[in-house]
Each structure stands twice: as C-alpha cells, then as structure tokens.
Tab-separated table of C-alpha atoms in Angstrom:
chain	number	residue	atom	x	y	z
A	1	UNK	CA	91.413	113.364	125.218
A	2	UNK	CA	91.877	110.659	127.534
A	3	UNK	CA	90.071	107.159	127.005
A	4	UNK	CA	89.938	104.492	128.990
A	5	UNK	CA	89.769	100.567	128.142
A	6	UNK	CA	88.854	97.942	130.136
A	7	UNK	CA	89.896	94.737	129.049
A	8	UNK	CA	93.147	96.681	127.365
A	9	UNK	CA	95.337	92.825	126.672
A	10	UNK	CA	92.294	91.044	125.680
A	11	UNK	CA	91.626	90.602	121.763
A	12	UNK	CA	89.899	93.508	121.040
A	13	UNK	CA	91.496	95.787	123.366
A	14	UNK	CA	94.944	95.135	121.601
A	15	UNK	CA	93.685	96.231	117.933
A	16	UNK	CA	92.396	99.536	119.663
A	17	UNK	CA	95.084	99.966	122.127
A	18	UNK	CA	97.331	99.907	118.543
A	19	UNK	CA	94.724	101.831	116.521
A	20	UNK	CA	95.078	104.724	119.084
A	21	UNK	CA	98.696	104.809	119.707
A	22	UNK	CA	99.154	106.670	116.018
A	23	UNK	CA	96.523	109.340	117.628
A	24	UNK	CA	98.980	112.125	119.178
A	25	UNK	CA	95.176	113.939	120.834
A	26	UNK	CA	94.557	110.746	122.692
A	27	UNK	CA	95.952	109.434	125.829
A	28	UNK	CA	95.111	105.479	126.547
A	29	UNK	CA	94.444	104.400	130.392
A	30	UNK	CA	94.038	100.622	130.731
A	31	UNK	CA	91.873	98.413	132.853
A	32	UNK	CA	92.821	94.498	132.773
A	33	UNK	CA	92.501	91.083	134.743
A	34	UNK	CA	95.606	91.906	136.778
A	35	UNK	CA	94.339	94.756	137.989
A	36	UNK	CA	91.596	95.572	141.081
A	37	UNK	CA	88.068	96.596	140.268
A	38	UNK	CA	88.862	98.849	143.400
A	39	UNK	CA	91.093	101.053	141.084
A	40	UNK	CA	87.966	101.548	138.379
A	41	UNK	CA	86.495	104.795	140.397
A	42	UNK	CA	90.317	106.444	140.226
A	43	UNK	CA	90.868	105.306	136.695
A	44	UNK	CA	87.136	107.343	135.311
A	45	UNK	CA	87.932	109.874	137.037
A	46	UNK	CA	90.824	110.865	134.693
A	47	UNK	CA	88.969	109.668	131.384
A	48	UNK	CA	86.417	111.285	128.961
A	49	UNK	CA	85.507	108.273	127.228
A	50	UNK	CA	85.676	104.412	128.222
A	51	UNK	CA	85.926	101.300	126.233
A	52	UNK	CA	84.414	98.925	128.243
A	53	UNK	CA	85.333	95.213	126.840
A	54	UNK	CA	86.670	93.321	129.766
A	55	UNK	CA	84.437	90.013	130.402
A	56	UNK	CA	84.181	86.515	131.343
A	57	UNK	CA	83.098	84.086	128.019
A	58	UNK	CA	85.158	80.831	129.825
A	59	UNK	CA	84.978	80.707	133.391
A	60	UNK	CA	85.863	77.248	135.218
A	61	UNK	CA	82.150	78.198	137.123
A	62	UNK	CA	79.495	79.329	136.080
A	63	UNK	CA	78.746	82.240	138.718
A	64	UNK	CA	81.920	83.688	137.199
A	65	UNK	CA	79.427	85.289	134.365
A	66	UNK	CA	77.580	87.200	136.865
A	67	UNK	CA	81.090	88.473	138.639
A	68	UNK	CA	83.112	88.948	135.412
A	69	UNK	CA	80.444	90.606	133.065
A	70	UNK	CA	77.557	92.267	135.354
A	71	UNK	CA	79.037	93.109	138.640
A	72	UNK	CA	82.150	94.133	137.053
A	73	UNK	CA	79.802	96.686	134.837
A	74	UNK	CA	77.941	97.717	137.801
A	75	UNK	CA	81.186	98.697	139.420
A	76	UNK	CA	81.855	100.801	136.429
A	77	UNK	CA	78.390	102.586	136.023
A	78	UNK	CA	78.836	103.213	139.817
A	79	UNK	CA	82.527	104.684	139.276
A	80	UNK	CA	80.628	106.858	136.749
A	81	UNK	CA	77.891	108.287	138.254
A	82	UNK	CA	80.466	108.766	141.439
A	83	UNK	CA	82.491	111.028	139.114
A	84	UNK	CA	79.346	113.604	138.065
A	85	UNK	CA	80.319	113.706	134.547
A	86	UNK	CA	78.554	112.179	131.521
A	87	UNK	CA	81.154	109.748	130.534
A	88	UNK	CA	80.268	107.889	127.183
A	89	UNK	CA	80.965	104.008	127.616
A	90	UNK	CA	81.059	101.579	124.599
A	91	UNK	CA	80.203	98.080	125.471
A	92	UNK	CA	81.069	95.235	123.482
A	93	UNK	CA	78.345	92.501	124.254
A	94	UNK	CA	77.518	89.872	122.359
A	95	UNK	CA	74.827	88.016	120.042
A	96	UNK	CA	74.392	85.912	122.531
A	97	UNK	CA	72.638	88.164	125.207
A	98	UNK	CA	68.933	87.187	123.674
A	99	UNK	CA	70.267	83.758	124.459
A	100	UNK	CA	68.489	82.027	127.959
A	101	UNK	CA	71.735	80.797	128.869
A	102	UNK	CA	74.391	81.671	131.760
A	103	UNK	CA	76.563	83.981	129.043
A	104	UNK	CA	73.920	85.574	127.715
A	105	UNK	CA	71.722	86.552	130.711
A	106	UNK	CA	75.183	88.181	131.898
A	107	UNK	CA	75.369	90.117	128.834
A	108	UNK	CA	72.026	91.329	128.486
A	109	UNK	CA	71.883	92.170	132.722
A	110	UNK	CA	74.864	94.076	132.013
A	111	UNK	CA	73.618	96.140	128.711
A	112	UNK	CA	70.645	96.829	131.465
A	113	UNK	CA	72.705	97.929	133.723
A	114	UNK	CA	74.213	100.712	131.128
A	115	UNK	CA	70.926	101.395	129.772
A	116	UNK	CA	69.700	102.172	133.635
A	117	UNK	CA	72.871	104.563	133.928
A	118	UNK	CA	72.413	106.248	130.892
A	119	UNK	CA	68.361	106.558	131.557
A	120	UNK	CA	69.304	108.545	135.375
A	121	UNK	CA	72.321	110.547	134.308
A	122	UNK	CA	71.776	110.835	130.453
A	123	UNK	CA	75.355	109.093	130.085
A	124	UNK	CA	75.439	108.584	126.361
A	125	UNK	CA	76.087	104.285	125.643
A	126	UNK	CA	76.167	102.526	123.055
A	127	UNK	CA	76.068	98.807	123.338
A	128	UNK	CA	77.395	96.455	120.106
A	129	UNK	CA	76.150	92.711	119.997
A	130	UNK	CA	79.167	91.954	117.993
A	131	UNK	CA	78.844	88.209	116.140
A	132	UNK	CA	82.057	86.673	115.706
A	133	UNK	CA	84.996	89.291	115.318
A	134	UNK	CA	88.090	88.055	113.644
A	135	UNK	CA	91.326	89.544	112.845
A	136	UNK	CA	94.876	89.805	113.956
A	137	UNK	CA	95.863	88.249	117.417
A	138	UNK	CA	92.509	86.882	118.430
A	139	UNK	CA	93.576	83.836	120.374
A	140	UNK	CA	93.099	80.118	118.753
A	141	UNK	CA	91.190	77.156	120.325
A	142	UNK	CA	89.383	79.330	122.178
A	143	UNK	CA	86.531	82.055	120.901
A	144	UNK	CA	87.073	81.696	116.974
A	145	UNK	CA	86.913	79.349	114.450
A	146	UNK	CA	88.823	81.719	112.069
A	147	UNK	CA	91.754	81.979	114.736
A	148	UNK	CA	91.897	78.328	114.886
A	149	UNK	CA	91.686	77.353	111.587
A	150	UNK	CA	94.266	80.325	110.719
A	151	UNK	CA	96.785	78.831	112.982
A	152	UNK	CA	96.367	75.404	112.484
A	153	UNK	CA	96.206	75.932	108.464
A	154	UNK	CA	99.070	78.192	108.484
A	155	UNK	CA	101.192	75.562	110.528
A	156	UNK	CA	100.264	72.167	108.671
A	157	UNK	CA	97.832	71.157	111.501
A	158	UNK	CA	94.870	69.887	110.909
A	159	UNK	CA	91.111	71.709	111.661
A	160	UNK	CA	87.749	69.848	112.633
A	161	UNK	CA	84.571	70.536	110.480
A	162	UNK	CA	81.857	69.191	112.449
A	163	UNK	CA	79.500	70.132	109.673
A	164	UNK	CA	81.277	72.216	106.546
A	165	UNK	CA	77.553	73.828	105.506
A	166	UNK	CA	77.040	75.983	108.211
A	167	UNK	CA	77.213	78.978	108.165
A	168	UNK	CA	78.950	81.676	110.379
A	169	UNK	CA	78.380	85.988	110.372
A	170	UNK	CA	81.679	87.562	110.533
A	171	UNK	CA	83.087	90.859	111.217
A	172	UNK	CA	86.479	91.931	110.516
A	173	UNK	CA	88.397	93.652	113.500
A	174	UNK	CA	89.679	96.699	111.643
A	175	UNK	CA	86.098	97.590	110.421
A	176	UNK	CA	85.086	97.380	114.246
A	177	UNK	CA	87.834	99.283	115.622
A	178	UNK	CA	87.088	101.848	113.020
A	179	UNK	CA	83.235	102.008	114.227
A	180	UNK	CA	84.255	102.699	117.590
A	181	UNK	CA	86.729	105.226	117.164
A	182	UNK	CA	84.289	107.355	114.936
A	183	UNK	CA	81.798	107.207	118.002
A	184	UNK	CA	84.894	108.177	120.538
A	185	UNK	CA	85.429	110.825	117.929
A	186	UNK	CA	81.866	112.264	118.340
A	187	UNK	CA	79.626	110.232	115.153
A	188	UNK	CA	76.323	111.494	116.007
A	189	UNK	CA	73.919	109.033	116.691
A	190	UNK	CA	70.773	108.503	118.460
A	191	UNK	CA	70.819	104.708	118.572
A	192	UNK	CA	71.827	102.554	121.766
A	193	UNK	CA	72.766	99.340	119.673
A	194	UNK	CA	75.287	99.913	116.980
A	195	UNK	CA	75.871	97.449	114.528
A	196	UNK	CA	79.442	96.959	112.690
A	197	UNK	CA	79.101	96.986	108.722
A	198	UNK	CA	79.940	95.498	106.683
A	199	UNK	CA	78.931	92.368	108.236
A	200	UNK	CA	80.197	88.777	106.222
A	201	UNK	CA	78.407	85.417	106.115
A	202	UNK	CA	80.615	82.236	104.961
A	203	UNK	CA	79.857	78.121	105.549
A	204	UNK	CA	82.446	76.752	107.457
A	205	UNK	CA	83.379	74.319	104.617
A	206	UNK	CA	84.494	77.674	102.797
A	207	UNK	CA	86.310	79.389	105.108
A	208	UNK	CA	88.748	76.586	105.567
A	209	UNK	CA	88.674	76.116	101.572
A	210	UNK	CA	89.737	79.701	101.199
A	211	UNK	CA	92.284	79.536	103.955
A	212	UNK	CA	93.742	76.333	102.436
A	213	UNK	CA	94.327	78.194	98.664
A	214	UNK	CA	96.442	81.013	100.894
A	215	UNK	CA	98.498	77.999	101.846
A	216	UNK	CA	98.450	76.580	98.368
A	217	UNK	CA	99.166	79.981	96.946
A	218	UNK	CA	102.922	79.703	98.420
A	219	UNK	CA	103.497	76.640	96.234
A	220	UNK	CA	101.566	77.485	92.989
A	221	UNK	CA	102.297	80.992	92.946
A	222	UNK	CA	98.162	82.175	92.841
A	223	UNK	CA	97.287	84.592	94.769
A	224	UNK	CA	93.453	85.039	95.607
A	225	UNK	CA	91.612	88.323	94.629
A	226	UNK	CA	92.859	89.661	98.215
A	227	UNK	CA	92.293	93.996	97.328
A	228	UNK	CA	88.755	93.539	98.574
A	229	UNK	CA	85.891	92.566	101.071
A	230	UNK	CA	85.759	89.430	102.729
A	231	UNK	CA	88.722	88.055	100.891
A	232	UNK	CA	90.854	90.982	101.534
A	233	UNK	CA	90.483	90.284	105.566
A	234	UNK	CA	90.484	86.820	105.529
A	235	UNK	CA	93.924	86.927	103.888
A	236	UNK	CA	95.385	90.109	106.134
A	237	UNK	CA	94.332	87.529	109.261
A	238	UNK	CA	95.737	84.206	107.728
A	239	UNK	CA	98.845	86.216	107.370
A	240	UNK	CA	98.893	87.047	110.660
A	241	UNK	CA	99.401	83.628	112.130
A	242	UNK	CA	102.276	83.055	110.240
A	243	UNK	CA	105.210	82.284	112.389
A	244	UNK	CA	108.431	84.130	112.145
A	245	UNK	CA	110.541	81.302	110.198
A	246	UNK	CA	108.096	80.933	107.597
A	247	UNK	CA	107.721	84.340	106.740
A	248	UNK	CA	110.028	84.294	103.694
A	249	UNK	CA	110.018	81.309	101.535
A	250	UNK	CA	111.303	80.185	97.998
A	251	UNK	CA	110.109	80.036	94.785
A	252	UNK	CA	111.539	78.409	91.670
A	253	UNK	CA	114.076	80.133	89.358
A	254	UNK	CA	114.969	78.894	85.447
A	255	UNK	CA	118.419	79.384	84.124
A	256	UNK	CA	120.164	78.917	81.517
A	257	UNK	CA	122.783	80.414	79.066
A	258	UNK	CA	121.000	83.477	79.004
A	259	UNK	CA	119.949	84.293	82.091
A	260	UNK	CA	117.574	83.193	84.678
A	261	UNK	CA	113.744	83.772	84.912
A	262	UNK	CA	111.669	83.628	87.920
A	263	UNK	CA	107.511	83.822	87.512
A	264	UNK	CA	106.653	85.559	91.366
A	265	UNK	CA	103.135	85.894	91.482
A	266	UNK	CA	100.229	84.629	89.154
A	267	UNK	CA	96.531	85.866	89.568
A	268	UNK	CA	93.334	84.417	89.308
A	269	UNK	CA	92.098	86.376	86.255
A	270	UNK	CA	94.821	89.627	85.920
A	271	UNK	CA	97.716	87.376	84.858
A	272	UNK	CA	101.416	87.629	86.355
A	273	UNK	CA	104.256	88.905	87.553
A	274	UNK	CA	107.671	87.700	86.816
A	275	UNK	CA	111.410	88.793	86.128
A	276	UNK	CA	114.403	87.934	83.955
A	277	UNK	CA	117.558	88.347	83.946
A	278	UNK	CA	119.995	88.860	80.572
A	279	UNK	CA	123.818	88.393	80.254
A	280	UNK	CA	125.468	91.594	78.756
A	281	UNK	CA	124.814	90.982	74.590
A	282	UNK	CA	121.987	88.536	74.984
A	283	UNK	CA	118.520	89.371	73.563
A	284	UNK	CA	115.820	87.522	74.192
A	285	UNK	CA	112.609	86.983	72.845
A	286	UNK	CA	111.936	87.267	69.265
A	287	UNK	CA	108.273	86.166	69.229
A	288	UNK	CA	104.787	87.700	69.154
A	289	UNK	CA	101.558	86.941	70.594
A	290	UNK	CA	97.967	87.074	69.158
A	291	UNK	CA	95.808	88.781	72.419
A	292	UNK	CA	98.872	88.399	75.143
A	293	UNK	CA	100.296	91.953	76.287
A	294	UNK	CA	102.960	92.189	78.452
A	295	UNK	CA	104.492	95.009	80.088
A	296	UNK	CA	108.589	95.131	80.952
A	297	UNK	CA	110.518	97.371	83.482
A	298	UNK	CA	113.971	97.712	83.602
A	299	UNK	CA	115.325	97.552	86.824
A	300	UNK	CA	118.651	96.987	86.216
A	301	UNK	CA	121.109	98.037	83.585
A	302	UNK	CA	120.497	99.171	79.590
A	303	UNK	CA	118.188	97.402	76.840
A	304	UNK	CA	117.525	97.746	73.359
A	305	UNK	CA	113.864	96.970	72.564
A	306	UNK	CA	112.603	96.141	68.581
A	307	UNK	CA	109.142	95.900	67.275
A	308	UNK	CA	108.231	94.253	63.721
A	309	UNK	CA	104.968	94.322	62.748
A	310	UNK	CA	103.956	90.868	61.624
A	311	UNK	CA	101.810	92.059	58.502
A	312	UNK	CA	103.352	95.184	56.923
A	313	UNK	CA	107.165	94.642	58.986
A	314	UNK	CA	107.195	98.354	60.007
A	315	UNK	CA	109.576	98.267	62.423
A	316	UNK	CA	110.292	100.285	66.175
A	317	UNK	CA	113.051	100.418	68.058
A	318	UNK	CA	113.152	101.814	71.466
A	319	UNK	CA	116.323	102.298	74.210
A	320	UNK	CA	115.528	102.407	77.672
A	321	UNK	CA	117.470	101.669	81.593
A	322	UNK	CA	117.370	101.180	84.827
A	323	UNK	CA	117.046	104.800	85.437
A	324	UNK	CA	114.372	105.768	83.516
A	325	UNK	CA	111.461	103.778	85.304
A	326	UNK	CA	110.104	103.431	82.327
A	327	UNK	CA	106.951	100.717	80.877
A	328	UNK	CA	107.634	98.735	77.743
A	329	UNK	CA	104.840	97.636	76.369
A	330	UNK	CA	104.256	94.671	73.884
A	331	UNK	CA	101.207	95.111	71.194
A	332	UNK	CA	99.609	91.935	69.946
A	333	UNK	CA	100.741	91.258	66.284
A	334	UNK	CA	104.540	93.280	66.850
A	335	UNK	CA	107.169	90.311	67.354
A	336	UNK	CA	109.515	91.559	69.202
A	337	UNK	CA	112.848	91.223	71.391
A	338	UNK	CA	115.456	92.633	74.487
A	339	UNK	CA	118.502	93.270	74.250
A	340	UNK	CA	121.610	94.052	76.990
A	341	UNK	CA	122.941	96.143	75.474
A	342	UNK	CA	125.087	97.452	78.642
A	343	UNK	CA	127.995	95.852	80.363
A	344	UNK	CA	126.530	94.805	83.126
A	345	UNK	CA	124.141	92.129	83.717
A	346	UNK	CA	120.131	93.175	82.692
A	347	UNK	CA	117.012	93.038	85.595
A	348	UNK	CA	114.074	93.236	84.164
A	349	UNK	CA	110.610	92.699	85.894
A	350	UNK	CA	107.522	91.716	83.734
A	351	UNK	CA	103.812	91.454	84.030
A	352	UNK	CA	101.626	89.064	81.372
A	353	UNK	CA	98.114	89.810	81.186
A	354	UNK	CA	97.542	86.192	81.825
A	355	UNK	CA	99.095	83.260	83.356
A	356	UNK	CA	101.243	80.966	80.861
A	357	UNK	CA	99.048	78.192	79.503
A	358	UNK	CA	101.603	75.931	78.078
A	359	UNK	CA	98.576	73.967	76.056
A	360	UNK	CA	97.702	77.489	74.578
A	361	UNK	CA	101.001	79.938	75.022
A	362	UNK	CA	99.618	82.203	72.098
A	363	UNK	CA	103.391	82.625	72.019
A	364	UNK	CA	104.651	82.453	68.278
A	365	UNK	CA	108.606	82.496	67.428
A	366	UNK	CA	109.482	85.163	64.697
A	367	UNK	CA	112.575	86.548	63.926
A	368	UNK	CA	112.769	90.806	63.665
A	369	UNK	CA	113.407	91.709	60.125
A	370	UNK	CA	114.403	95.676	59.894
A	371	UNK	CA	113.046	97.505	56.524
C-alpha cells in the first residue's frame, strides 16, 4: 500500500511518517512546503490513500488562508478526480472551522471542497476537527500551550498564565495517529467527521502545576501516577522536550561502614524503590515493621536472609544470589536481617510499600534470636 502525506515535516506528519515506518506493507510518499503543488497530480497518482495535513494557521497575510488551506485542497481533489480512482483522503481541520474568522472560513471551505469531491465521485473522506493535539515534537511558541510550557518548564524558563482557570480540550498525538491509521487500514465507518477519543479537558493553571511536579520529581524523587490517561501523556510529552545534557541526572547516595544506600524512585501512594549495597560479612537490618512490607532482589553476589517471629521467635532462614532472580519478601511482625555472605561486595535492589516517613518509620530495631 502506498500512502501519501501532505504536510509530511509538519507536527503531525512526523508522528505518522514514524508510526508508519515500522509498517513493512506500507510505502510513505511525502508532500511538503518545499515542494510544488504542480507535483500533487504525479504524486496521487502512485498512492491509494492520502493524508492530507499540510496548511497555513500563521501566515504574515491574511489571503495566505485561502492559498495555503483551500486552494491547496482544491488542487488535491482536482489531482484526484484527474486520476479516476476513489482515493480516500483524511483531512485534519480544525475546531475552528465553525469559527467566522479568516482560519476558520478556510477550514470549513476546504472540508466543502472534500465533501463536494466525495459527493461526485463517491471518494470516501473523512474530515477530523481536531482541538488542540499535543505530543512529541509539536513546535513551542507557536500552536500549543503544552509545547510551550513543556519546553520552557523543562528548561527553567518561565510560562505566562494569562488566566490559570481556563480550561483547554486536549488530545494526545499517539491516540490520533492511531485513529487514522485504523481508517487507512480499512475501520468501517459511515461518518464524514471523526472524532479522536479519548478526548482530555485540563485548566491551564493545572497543566503547568502538573508539568512543574515532573520537574520537581527529579529533585524529590516522586514520580506522578504516569501508567495512565491524561497523566501518562502529559509526562511521555514533558519528557520529550528534555534536552540531551539533562537527560541523565543525579540522585543522592548514603554511605557508610556498611555500604551505601540509594532511595531511586518514590510514588505517590505505591511506595519506593531503592538499593543497597553490603561489604562482604556485613548484615544489615535486624528490625521489623508493624504494616511495612518490603520486597529485596539480589542483584549482585550471595545473602543469607533470617526471619524471627516477634511473638512465638520461630525462626526462617533463607539463602539466595545474584543468579537466582529471586523476591525476598519481609512479613509484618518477622524482624529480620541480610547478610553477605559471599566474597564479593552485595547489590541488592528493594521496593517499600510506602515511602519512609521518618515521623512514623514503623521501623522497630530487634535483634534475631535462633530457637
């Protein structure tokens, strides 16, 4: 299948351009500003599907919305019917088109213009009024506030908030590109507008809150509940404004005779994620815990674990390495301790079911007494 996008280097015509570059049944033909509308009629004529998102939203004149948005789709709907074939176009218009302004009345003459096509040759079209798309390299200062605020955020600029209660409707570029590739891949539908689900709301004052605690999250180690929805996206974008030399940065590590110990990640409500380090013939621990569990791994070299129960003092004793991939778990009410045990120096990386609350540790010292 060969598919053809218009508007191939502009924001959305990168994500798809990437999207369809894993597909090995698709070949990609681009259309973009440095090229002629003169070459549109050869271009369709090799393509059984066309993206069609090139467009003018920031002329220096206004007539340039007529030229960039409906002429330039007239040209195309021309190049189609010139070709006999049934082409299906995607168009990518905007909210804006039931607007009375210079934008809009381009958008919505050039949706008419498709409709018209698709009403003489029975070209199938489907038009999207997309609100504001954001995602990875949608350019800042210049169509979206989550761009800009991304950038400026991630860099220690700082971002304008005219009024931090409104609100903005937001869809995330992966969900979009995913919409249109299902239609390219034959989604049967019989409607002409297609909306993109699932579709986000969010007051201005928010967004930049949440894209401030991705900042923060670098310095106090909390991550935001980023597996999911809005959050998920948000984050994925933020991250994507990142520059180069602050991709990697430090983090705090404790030493001492023992050993050093490094907390990595804490969560909001699902606790964290740390490692420690032992000397060959150090244990550590010796404590329980009331409600804490923790769970150990072994990453590097050989431990000795030992249980006591805090009541009746039965009393476990486990052996486990770096080989084994293998969970230790600690059970509320079971004091218990690590030991290196091998001759070379001990990794081990450990999750807490909650973050350490040094005003409430629920962390009780108790030596191991064997029966």
């Amino acid at each position: 299948m060969k598919v053809l996008i218009t508007g191939a280097n502009g924001f959305l015509g990168k994500n798809l351009d990437s999207h369809l570059y894993e597909r090995q049944d698709v070949d990609v033909l681009k259309f973009t500003h440095a090229d002629s509308p003169a070459d549109l009629p050869e271009l369709v004529e090799k393509v059984d599907f066309i993206f069609h998102f090139a467009g003018v939203n920031r002329p220096e004149e206004p007539h340039e919305f007529q030229v960039g948005n409906t002429d330039l789709t007239n040209l195309l709907c021309d190049a189609i019917e010139a070709s006999g074939r049934k082409i299906p176009v995607l168009y990518t218009s905007s909210t804006q088109a039931v607007l009375d302004n210079p934008y809009g009345n381009s958008k919505l003459a050039a949706e008419l213009v498709l409709q018209d096509l698709m009403k003489r040759q029975g070209t199938k079209v489907y038009l999207f009024r997309l609100p504001n798309v954001f995602g990875k390299w949608s350019r800042p200062n210049y169509n979206s506030v989550v761009a800009t605020f991304c950038h400026n955020i991630s860099r220690g600029l700082p971002v304008q908030i005219n009024n931090a209660d409104a609100s903005i409707s937001l869809v995330y570029i992966d969900d979009v590109i995913a919409r249109f590739i299902a239609l390219m891949d034959g989604f049967k539908t019989d409607d002409v507008f297609i909306n993109v689900e699932p579709e986000y709301s969010i007051t201005i004052g928010k967004l930049a809150d949440q894209l401030y605690a991705f900042r923060d999250s670098r310095e106090n180690l909390v991550t935001e509940p980023v597996g999911s929805g809005l959050t998920r996206a948000l984050y994925a974008t933020y991250l994507s404004y990142i520059p180069p030399e602050s991709f990697a940065y430090e983090i705090p590590k404790h030493g001492d005779s023992r050993g050093d110990f490094v907390e990595m990640l804490k969560t909001i409500d699902s606790g964290q994620f740390s490692f420690f380090t032992a000397h060959p013939g150090i244990t550590r621990g010796g404590h329980y815990h009331h409600s804490k569990t923790e769970k150990f791994l072994v990453i590097r070299g050989e431990a000795k674990f030992r249980f006591s129960h805090v009541i009746t003092g039965e009393f476990c004793e486990l052996f486990t390495n770096g080989e084994k991939s293998q969970i230790v778990e600690t059970v509320p009410g079971w004091t218990h301790d690590i030991t290196n045990i091998g001759k070379e120096e001990m990794i081990v990386m450990l999750w807490a079911n909650e973050v350490f609350d040094r005003d409430h540790p629920d962390t009780y010292a108790r030596p191991l007494i064997k029966n």
